[in-house]
Amino acid sequence: MIITTTEAGHGPAIVLLHGFPLDQSMWHAQRSEIGKHYRVITPDLSGHGQTPLGDQPLTVDRMADDVVELLDHLQIEGSVVIGGLSMGGYVALSIVARYPNRVRALLLINTRAGADVPDTARIREELARVVEQAKSTSIVVHTMLPRLFAPETFQTQPELVASMRKVMTESDPVGVAATSRALATRTDRVPDLAKIKIPTLVIAGSNDQLIPLAESEAMAVAIPGSDLVVIPDSGHLSPLENPDATNAAISAFLGRLA
Ligand code: MLT
């Protein structure tokens, strides 16, 4: 199954993978700005946005396979820059571990390499069950939305919060339940970090309520030669909450690759 994608611009390709339970719309500011100099490819991962869940059981590694299949379909044969936010970062780490020849450089945005601890995995299973029973994602909106943004963003950018609320509310409950289980069973990629030999930028939101800054710092230390940039005035969704600073960090990183 070829996943649905949106893209903008021409030039070297950069693939940006969205978080859970969101879709490609979270990258609109990167498509318009980074897309001035690069080909920005922003798929909807399986079970999200316009991409159906498909028949195969959903895993983070399958999402990674889907992205590589998309690159093949787009006839992009060489290596590309892959970036991912949170869940998208889990997928990016799976791609770099399993398809190292396809990745020229890596952007890890508000994400982590470790697998779920048992308590988190249990909560995800519970969430999946409630979503399935209710045939609604409202529990996910209720539990996740307050933590997706920096506390100040709720006051300063209410329209942004409303637009992500809409995406989450309209997400397919079957896709959300399957993804919740896929995240709970993902591979621990911490042992792979020291093996990453490509240019890597770790981006952290200054006020991310889901990924503590210390975790991003530790990830950057574990990846040889990587850089860390902290985006001010930002929670978990830096590309949306502070697009100017996020785009500046991404552009500077891409510029150094040239
Ligand atoms: C995300 O933003 O993708 C989620 O916070 C990932 C997760 O729940 O682990």
mmCIF file of N, CA, C and O in Angstrom, residues 136-214:
data_model
loop_
_atom_site.group_PDB
_atom_site.id
_atom_site.type_symbol
_atom_site.label_atom_id
_atom_site.label_comp_id
_atom_site.label_asym_id
_atom_site.label_seq_id
_atom_site.Cartn_x
_atom_site.Cartn_y
_atom_site.Cartn_z
ATOM 1 N N SER A 136 -14.617 6.547 19.065
ATOM 2 C CA SER A 136 -14.348 7.985 19.111
ATOM 3 C C SER A 136 -12.966 8.213 19.714
ATOM 4 O O SER A 136 -12.528 7.455 20.585
ATOM 5 N N THR A 137 -12.316 9.270 19.238
ATOM 6 C CA THR A 137 -10.977 9.588 19.766
ATOM 7 C C THR A 137 -11.046 10.607 20.901
ATOM 8 O O THR A 137 -10.015 11.139 21.308
ATOM 9 N N SER A 138 -12.248 10.870 21.423
ATOM 10 C CA SER A 138 -12.358 11.977 22.383
ATOM 11 C C SER A 138 -11.480 11.771 23.631
ATOM 12 O O SER A 138 -10.937 12.736 24.171
ATOM 13 N N ILE A 139 -11.283 10.518 24.069
ATOM 14 C CA ILE A 139 -10.411 10.283 25.233
ATOM 15 C C ILE A 139 -8.975 10.728 24.929
ATOM 16 O O ILE A 139 -8.277 11.261 25.793
ATOM 17 N N VAL A 140 -8.550 10.523 23.697
ATOM 18 C CA VAL A 140 -7.184 10.909 23.311
ATOM 19 C C VAL A 140 -7.068 12.428 23.282
ATOM 20 O O VAL A 140 -6.090 13.005 23.767
ATOM 21 N N VAL A 141 -8.093 13.085 22.749
ATOM 22 C CA VAL A 141 -8.100 14.549 22.730
ATOM 23 C C VAL A 141 -8.025 15.051 24.178
ATOM 24 O O VAL A 141 -7.220 15.927 24.515
ATOM 25 N N HIS A 142 -8.837 14.451 25.013
ATOM 26 C CA HIS A 142 -8.941 14.864 26.406
ATOM 27 C C HIS A 142 -7.614 14.682 27.156
ATOM 28 O O HIS A 142 -7.192 15.543 27.915
ATOM 29 N N THR A 143 -6.949 13.550 26.924
ATOM 30 C CA THR A 143 -5.736 13.270 27.705
ATOM 31 C C THR A 143 -4.485 13.886 27.079
ATOM 32 O O THR A 143 -3.569 14.291 27.802
ATOM 33 N N MET A 144 -4.442 13.960 25.738
ATOM 34 C CA MET A 144 -3.180 14.392 25.111
ATOM 35 C C MET A 144 -3.110 15.880 24.803
ATOM 36 O O MET A 144 -2.047 16.495 24.920
ATOM 37 N N LEU A 145 -4.238 16.457 24.364
ATOM 38 C CA LEU A 145 -4.174 17.858 23.898
ATOM 39 C C LEU A 145 -3.576 18.805 24.940
ATOM 40 O O LEU A 145 -2.728 19.634 24.609
ATOM 41 N N PRO A 146 -3.955 18.682 26.233
ATOM 42 C CA PRO A 146 -3.399 19.618 27.224
ATOM 43 C C PRO A 146 -1.877 19.518 27.366
ATOM 44 O O PRO A 146 -1.250 20.435 27.876
ATOM 45 N N ARG A 147 -1.302 18.390 26.908
ATOM 46 C CA ARG A 147 0.149 18.207 27.080
ATOM 47 C C ARG A 147 0.929 18.416 25.786
ATOM 48 O O ARG A 147 2.154 18.381 25.783
ATOM 49 N N LEU A 148 0.210 18.614 24.678
ATOM 50 C CA LEU A 148 0.906 18.741 23.392
ATOM 51 C C LEU A 148 1.596 20.088 23.234
ATOM 52 O O LEU A 148 2.586 20.206 22.518
ATOM 53 N N PHE A 149 1.042 21.111 23.867
ATOM 54 C CA PHE A 149 1.566 22.469 23.698
ATOM 55 C C PHE A 149 2.196 22.951 24.998
ATOM 56 O O PHE A 149 1.869 22.467 26.081
ATOM 57 N N ALA A 150 3.054 23.961 24.853
ATOM 58 C CA ALA A 150 3.550 24.652 26.047
ATOM 59 C C ALA A 150 2.361 25.340 26.716
ATOM 60 O O ALA A 150 1.456 25.811 26.016
ATOM 61 N N PRO A 151 2.346 25.435 28.059
ATOM 62 C CA PRO A 151 1.183 26.054 28.721
ATOM 63 C C PRO A 151 0.843 27.426 28.135
ATOM 64 O O PRO A 151 -0.333 27.751 27.949
ATOM 65 N N GLU A 152 1.857 28.234 27.798
ATOM 66 C CA GLU A 152 1.577 29.587 27.298
ATOM 67 C C GLU A 152 0.926 29.573 25.908
ATOM 68 O O GLU A 152 0.215 30.505 25.537
ATOM 69 N N THR A 153 1.150 28.506 25.145
ATOM 70 C CA THR A 153 0.592 28.457 23.779
ATOM 71 C C THR A 153 -0.936 28.470 23.802
ATOM 72 O O THR A 153 -1.573 28.994 22.884
ATOM 73 N N PHE A 154 -1.532 27.907 24.870
ATOM 74 C CA PHE A 154 -2.996 27.895 24.949
ATOM 75 C C PHE A 154 -3.546 29.325 24.988
ATOM 76 O O PHE A 154 -4.629 29.576 24.472
ATOM 77 N N GLN A 155 -2.760 30.249 25.578
ATOM 78 C CA GLN A 155 -3.194 31.656 25.619
ATOM 79 C C GLN A 155 -2.797 32.395 24.347
ATOM 80 O O GLN A 155 -3.563 33.156 23.789
ATOM 81 N N THR A 156 -1.554 32.164 23.890
ATOM 82 C CA THR A 156 -1.025 32.991 22.802
ATOM 83 C C THR A 156 -1.480 32.530 21.419
ATOM 84 O O THR A 156 -1.554 33.342 20.500
ATOM 85 N N GLN A 157 -1.771 31.230 21.253
ATOM 86 C CA GLN A 157 -2.116 30.742 19.903
ATOM 87 C C GLN A 157 -3.318 29.786 19.968
ATOM 88 O O GLN A 157 -3.211 28.618 19.585
ATOM 89 N N PRO A 158 -4.465 30.299 20.466
ATOM 90 C CA PRO A 158 -5.616 29.394 20.612
ATOM 91 C C PRO A 158 -6.070 28.781 19.291
ATOM 92 O O PRO A 158 -6.588 27.653 19.266
ATOM 93 N N GLU A 159 -5.855 29.496 18.180
ATOM 94 C CA GLU A 159 -6.289 28.959 16.875
ATOM 95 C C GLU A 159 -5.487 27.709 16.510
ATOM 96 O O GLU A 159 -6.008 26.785 15.877
ATOM 97 N N LEU A 160 -4.229 27.694 16.934
ATOM 98 C CA LEU A 160 -3.370 26.528 16.685
ATOM 99 C C LEU A 160 -3.879 25.317 17.483
ATOM 100 O O LEU A 160 -3.983 24.205 16.953
ATOM 101 N N VAL A 161 -4.203 25.573 18.724
ATOM 102 C CA VAL A 161 -4.735 24.507 19.581
ATOM 103 C C VAL A 161 -6.036 23.972 18.960
ATOM 104 O O VAL A 161 -6.243 22.758 18.859
ATOM 105 N N ALA A 162 -6.877 24.908 18.480
ATOM 106 C CA ALA A 162 -8.167 24.491 17.889
ATOM 107 C C ALA A 162 -7.928 23.651 16.639
ATOM 108 O O ALA A 162 -8.634 22.653 16.410
ATOM 109 N N SER A 163 -6.931 24.017 15.838
ATOM 110 C CA SER A 163 -6.730 23.248 14.604
ATOM 111 C C SER A 163 -6.212 21.838 14.908
ATOM 112 O O SER A 163 -6.611 20.872 14.265
ATOM 113 N N MET A 164 -5.364 21.692 15.914
ATOM 114 C CA MET A 164 -4.898 20.344 16.264
ATOM 115 C C MET A 164 -5.999 19.542 16.956
ATOM 116 O O MET A 164 -6.109 18.329 16.786
ATOM 117 N N ARG A 165 -6.844 20.227 17.711
ATOM 118 C CA ARG A 165 -7.989 19.541 18.323
ATOM 119 C C ARG A 165 -8.872 18.924 17.222
ATOM 120 O O ARG A 165 -9.328 17.789 17.323
ATOM 121 N N LYS A 166 -9.054 19.698 16.142
ATOM 122 C CA LYS A 166 -9.889 19.234 15.030
ATOM 123 C C LYS A 166 -9.256 17.989 14.372
ATOM 124 O O LYS A 166 -9.931 16.990 14.130
ATOM 125 N N VAL A 167 -7.937 18.071 14.136
ATOM 126 C CA VAL A 167 -7.256 16.915 13.510
ATOM 127 C C VAL A 167 -7.425 15.678 14.389
ATOM 128 O O VAL A 167 -7.766 14.581 13.919
ATOM 129 N N MET A 168 -7.225 15.852 15.700
ATOM 130 C CA MET A 168 -7.297 14.708 16.608
ATOM 131 C C MET A 168 -8.719 14.166 16.703
ATOM 132 O O MET A 168 -8.936 12.953 16.743
ATOM 133 N N THR A 169 -9.682 15.083 16.737
ATOM 134 C CA THR A 169 -11.087 14.667 16.861
ATOM 135 C C THR A 169 -11.527 13.899 15.626
ATOM 136 O O THR A 169 -12.289 12.931 15.711
ATOM 137 N N GLU A 170 -11.031 14.340 14.470
ATOM 138 C CA GLU A 170 -11.466 13.718 13.213
ATOM 139 C C GLU A 170 -10.618 12.499 12.837
ATOM 140 O O GLU A 170 -10.867 11.867 11.822
ATOM 141 N N SER A 171 -9.607 12.171 13.644
ATOM 142 C CA SER A 171 -8.786 10.997 13.345
ATOM 143 C C SER A 171 -9.635 9.730 13.388
ATOM 144 O O SER A 171 -10.589 9.637 14.174
ATOM 145 N N ASP A 172 -9.234 8.758 12.582
ATOM 146 C CA ASP A 172 -9.965 7.490 12.524
ATOM 147 C C ASP A 172 -9.739 6.708 13.832
ATOM 148 O O ASP A 172 -8.591 6.370 14.154
ATOM 149 N N PRO A 173 -10.809 6.409 14.597
ATOM 150 C CA PRO A 173 -10.617 5.693 15.868
ATOM 151 C C PRO A 173 -9.897 4.354 15.686
ATOM 152 O O PRO A 173 -9.098 3.962 16.544
ATOM 153 N N VAL A 174 -10.166 3.677 14.579
ATOM 154 C CA VAL A 174 -9.509 2.370 14.358
ATOM 155 C C VAL A 174 -8.002 2.585 14.179
ATOM 156 O O VAL A 174 -7.175 1.840 14.725
ATOM 157 N N GLY A 175 -7.648 3.635 13.440
ATOM 158 C CA GLY A 175 -6.231 3.954 13.242
ATOM 159 C C GLY A 175 -5.567 4.369 14.541
ATOM 160 O O GLY A 175 -4.430 3.970 14.838
ATOM 161 N N VAL A 176 -6.257 5.149 15.345
ATOM 162 C CA VAL A 176 -5.693 5.623 16.613
ATOM 163 C C VAL A 176 -5.474 4.450 17.575
ATOM 164 O O VAL A 176 -4.423 4.338 18.217
ATOM 165 N N ALA A 177 -6.436 3.530 17.639
ATOM 166 C CA ALA A 177 -6.289 2.366 18.529
ATOM 167 C C ALA A 177 -5.110 1.500 18.072
ATOM 168 O O ALA A 177 -4.276 1.076 18.891
ATOM 169 N N ALA A 178 -5.032 1.261 16.767
ATOM 170 C CA ALA A 178 -3.941 0.420 16.245
ATOM 171 C C ALA A 178 -2.590 1.087 16.493
ATOM 172 O O ALA A 178 -1.607 0.419 16.837
ATOM 173 N N THR A 179 -2.547 2.412 16.337
ATOM 174 C CA THR A 179 -1.277 3.113 16.531
ATOM 175 C C THR A 179 -0.867 3.086 17.994
ATOM 176 O O THR A 179 0.310 2.928 18.333
ATOM 177 N N SER A 180 -1.846 3.243 18.879
ATOM 178 C CA SER A 180 -1.541 3.205 20.305
ATOM 179 C C SER A 180 -0.850 1.881 20.649
ATOM 180 O O SER A 180 0.167 1.851 21.369
ATOM 181 N N ARG A 181 -1.356 0.797 20.093
ATOM 182 C CA ARG A 181 -0.740 -0.526 20.345
ATOM 183 C C ARG A 181 0.622 -0.628 19.661
ATOM 184 O O ARG A 181 1.560 -1.221 20.210
ATOM 185 N N ALA A 182 0.741 -0.047 18.476
ATOM 186 C CA ALA A 182 2.036 -0.094 17.763
ATOM 187 C C ALA A 182 3.110 0.648 18.560
ATOM 188 O O ALA A 182 4.254 0.185 18.669
ATOM 189 N N LEU A 183 2.735 1.770 19.152
ATOM 190 C CA LEU A 183 3.718 2.546 19.924
ATOM 191 C C LEU A 183 4.137 1.759 21.174
ATOM 192 O O LEU A 183 5.309 1.783 21.573
ATOM 193 N N ALA A 184 3.174 1.055 21.768
ATOM 194 C CA ALA A 184 3.460 0.296 23.004
ATOM 195 C C ALA A 184 4.435 -0.847 22.772
ATOM 196 O O ALA A 184 5.097 -1.303 23.705
ATOM 197 N N THR A 185 4.502 -1.331 21.537
ATOM 198 C CA THR A 185 5.329 -2.515 21.256
ATOM 199 C C THR A 185 6.557 -2.169 20.401
ATOM 200 O O THR A 185 7.188 -3.056 19.841
ATOM 201 N N ARG A 186 6.880 -0.865 20.337
ATOM 202 C CA ARG A 186 8.002 -0.510 19.451
ATOM 203 C C ARG A 186 9.343 -0.953 20.054
ATOM 204 O O ARG A 186 9.467 -1.130 21.273
ATOM 205 N N THR A 187 10.327 -1.087 19.162
ATOM 206 C CA THR A 187 11.673 -1.530 19.544
ATOM 207 C C THR A 187 12.411 -0.417 20.280
ATOM 208 O O THR A 187 12.281 0.761 19.921
ATOM 209 N N ASP A 188 13.192 -0.812 21.267
ATOM 210 C CA ASP A 188 14.073 0.138 21.957
ATOM 211 C C ASP A 188 15.224 0.483 21.012
ATOM 212 O O ASP A 188 16.015 -0.398 20.651
ATOM 213 N N ARG A 189 15.316 1.739 20.606
ATOM 214 C CA ARG A 189 16.376 2.138 19.663
ATOM 215 C C ARG A 189 17.581 2.783 20.380
ATOM 216 O O ARG A 189 18.499 3.252 19.701
ATOM 217 N N VAL A 190 17.575 2.797 21.715
ATOM 218 C CA VAL A 190 18.714 3.401 22.428
ATOM 219 C C VAL A 190 20.036 2.729 22.039
ATOM 220 O O VAL A 190 21.025 3.424 21.759
ATOM 221 N N PRO A 191 20.084 1.365 21.957
ATOM 222 C CA PRO A 191 21.366 0.745 21.597
ATOM 223 C C PRO A 191 21.842 1.126 20.191
ATOM 224 O O PRO A 191 23.015 0.969 19.874
ATOM 225 N N ASP A 192 20.932 1.602 19.352
ATOM 226 C CA ASP A 192 21.324 1.956 17.973
ATOM 227 C C ASP A 192 21.935 3.352 17.882
ATOM 228 O O ASP A 192 22.543 3.694 16.868
ATOM 229 N N LEU A 193 21.731 4.174 18.918
ATOM 230 C CA LEU A 193 22.123 5.588 18.781
ATOM 231 C C LEU A 193 23.616 5.754 18.517
ATOM 232 O O LEU A 193 24.026 6.565 17.683
ATOM 233 N N ALA A 194 24.432 4.971 19.216
ATOM 234 C CA ALA A 194 25.894 5.111 19.060
ATOM 235 C C ALA A 194 26.350 4.698 17.669
ATOM 236 O O ALA A 194 27.450 5.055 17.241
ATOM 237 N N LYS A 195 25.484 3.951 16.953
ATOM 238 C CA LYS A 195 25.877 3.458 15.613
ATOM 239 C C LYS A 195 25.505 4.450 14.515
ATOM 240 O O LYS A 195 25.806 4.232 13.348
ATOM 241 N N ILE A 196 24.805 5.524 14.879
ATOM 242 C CA ILE A 196 24.371 6.484 13.849
ATOM 243 C C ILE A 196 25.589 7.296 13.412
ATOM 244 O O ILE A 196 26.211 7.989 14.223
ATOM 245 N N LYS A 197 25.893 7.187 12.127
ATOM 246 C CA LYS A 197 27.125 7.822 11.624
ATOM 247 C C LYS A 197 26.827 8.985 10.681
ATOM 248 O O LYS A 197 27.724 9.503 10.030
ATOM 249 N N ILE A 198 25.570 9.357 10.548
ATOM 250 C CA ILE A 198 25.212 10.427 9.616
ATOM 251 C C ILE A 198 24.947 11.713 10.401
ATOM 252 O O ILE A 198 24.673 11.659 11.612
ATOM 253 N N PRO A 199 25.032 12.879 9.730
ATOM 254 C CA PRO A 199 24.735 14.124 10.438
ATOM 255 C C PRO A 199 23.341 14.071 11.068
ATOM 256 O O PRO A 199 22.377 13.674 10.409
ATOM 257 N N THR A 200 23.272 14.459 12.313
ATOM 258 C CA THR A 200 21.994 14.382 13.045
ATOM 259 C C THR A 200 21.780 15.650 13.851
ATOM 260 O O THR A 200 22.687 16.127 14.534
ATOM 261 N N LEU A 201 20.567 16.170 13.741
ATOM 262 C CA LEU A 201 20.179 17.312 14.567
ATOM 263 C C LEU A 201 19.041 16.874 15.485
ATOM 264 O O LEU A 201 18.021 16.349 15.015
ATOM 265 N N VAL A 202 19.235 17.089 16.777
ATOM 266 C CA VAL A 202 18.175 16.842 17.754
ATOM 267 C C VAL A 202 17.551 18.197 18.085
ATOM 268 O O VAL A 202 18.263 19.152 18.408
ATOM 269 N N ILE A 203 16.229 18.272 17.957
ATOM 270 C CA ILE A 203 15.514 19.511 18.292
ATOM 271 C C ILE A 203 14.627 19.224 19.502
ATOM 272 O O ILE A 203 13.954 18.184 19.556
ATOM 273 N N ALA A 204 14.640 20.150 20.455
ATOM 274 C CA ALA A 204 13.810 19.995 21.664
ATOM 275 C C ALA A 204 12.993 21.263 21.875
ATOM 276 O O ALA A 204 13.494 22.374 21.655
ATOM 277 N N GLY A 205 11.754 21.112 22.291
ATOM 278 C CA GLY A 205 10.941 22.262 22.677
ATOM 279 C C GLY A 205 11.329 22.694 24.083
ATOM 280 O O GLY A 205 11.508 21.854 24.963
ATOM 281 N N SER A 206 11.461 24.016 24.291
ATOM 282 C CA SER A 206 11.917 24.511 25.598
ATOM 283 C C SER A 206 10.969 24.103 26.722
ATOM 284 O O SER A 206 11.372 23.989 27.865
ATOM 285 N N ASN A 207 9.698 23.896 26.371
ATOM 286 C CA ASN A 207 8.703 23.605 27.396
ATOM 287 C C ASN A 207 7.841 22.411 26.978
ATOM 288 O O ASN A 207 6.619 22.446 27.091
ATOM 289 N N ASP A 208 8.525 21.379 26.489
ATOM 290 C CA ASP A 208 7.828 20.168 26.043
ATOM 291 C C ASP A 208 7.358 19.401 27.277
ATOM 292 O O ASP A 208 8.169 18.999 28.117
ATOM 293 N N GLN A 209 6.055 19.183 27.383
ATOM 294 C CA GLN A 209 5.509 18.490 28.560
ATOM 295 C C GLN A 209 5.569 16.970 28.408
ATOM 296 O O GLN A 209 5.259 16.244 29.354
ATOM 297 N N LEU A 210 5.901 16.489 27.218
ATOM 298 C CA LEU A 210 5.937 15.039 26.991
ATOM 299 C C LEU A 210 7.353 14.480 26.942
ATOM 300 O O LEU A 210 7.592 13.331 27.330
ATOM 301 N N ILE A 211 8.289 15.272 26.408
ATOM 302 C CA ILE A 211 9.685 14.811 26.333
ATOM 303 C C ILE A 211 10.547 15.785 27.142
ATOM 304 O O ILE A 211 10.818 16.898 26.677
ATOM 305 N N PRO A 212 10.980 15.386 28.332
ATOM 306 C CA PRO A 212 11.822 16.304 29.126
ATOM 307 C C PRO A 212 13.116 16.630 28.379
ATOM 308 O O PRO A 212 13.676 15.781 27.678
ATOM 309 N N LEU A 213 13.552 17.882 28.534
ATOM 310 C CA LEU A 213 14.761 18.351 27.845
ATOM 311 C C LEU A 213 15.948 17.418 28.109
ATOM 312 O O LEU A 213 16.741 17.142 27.208
ATOM 313 N N ALA A 214 16.025 16.901 29.332
ATOM 314 C CA ALA A 214 17.153 16.024 29.691
ATOM 315 C C ALA A 214 17.205 14.794 28.775
ATOM 316 O O ALA A 214 18.284 14.283 28.465
#
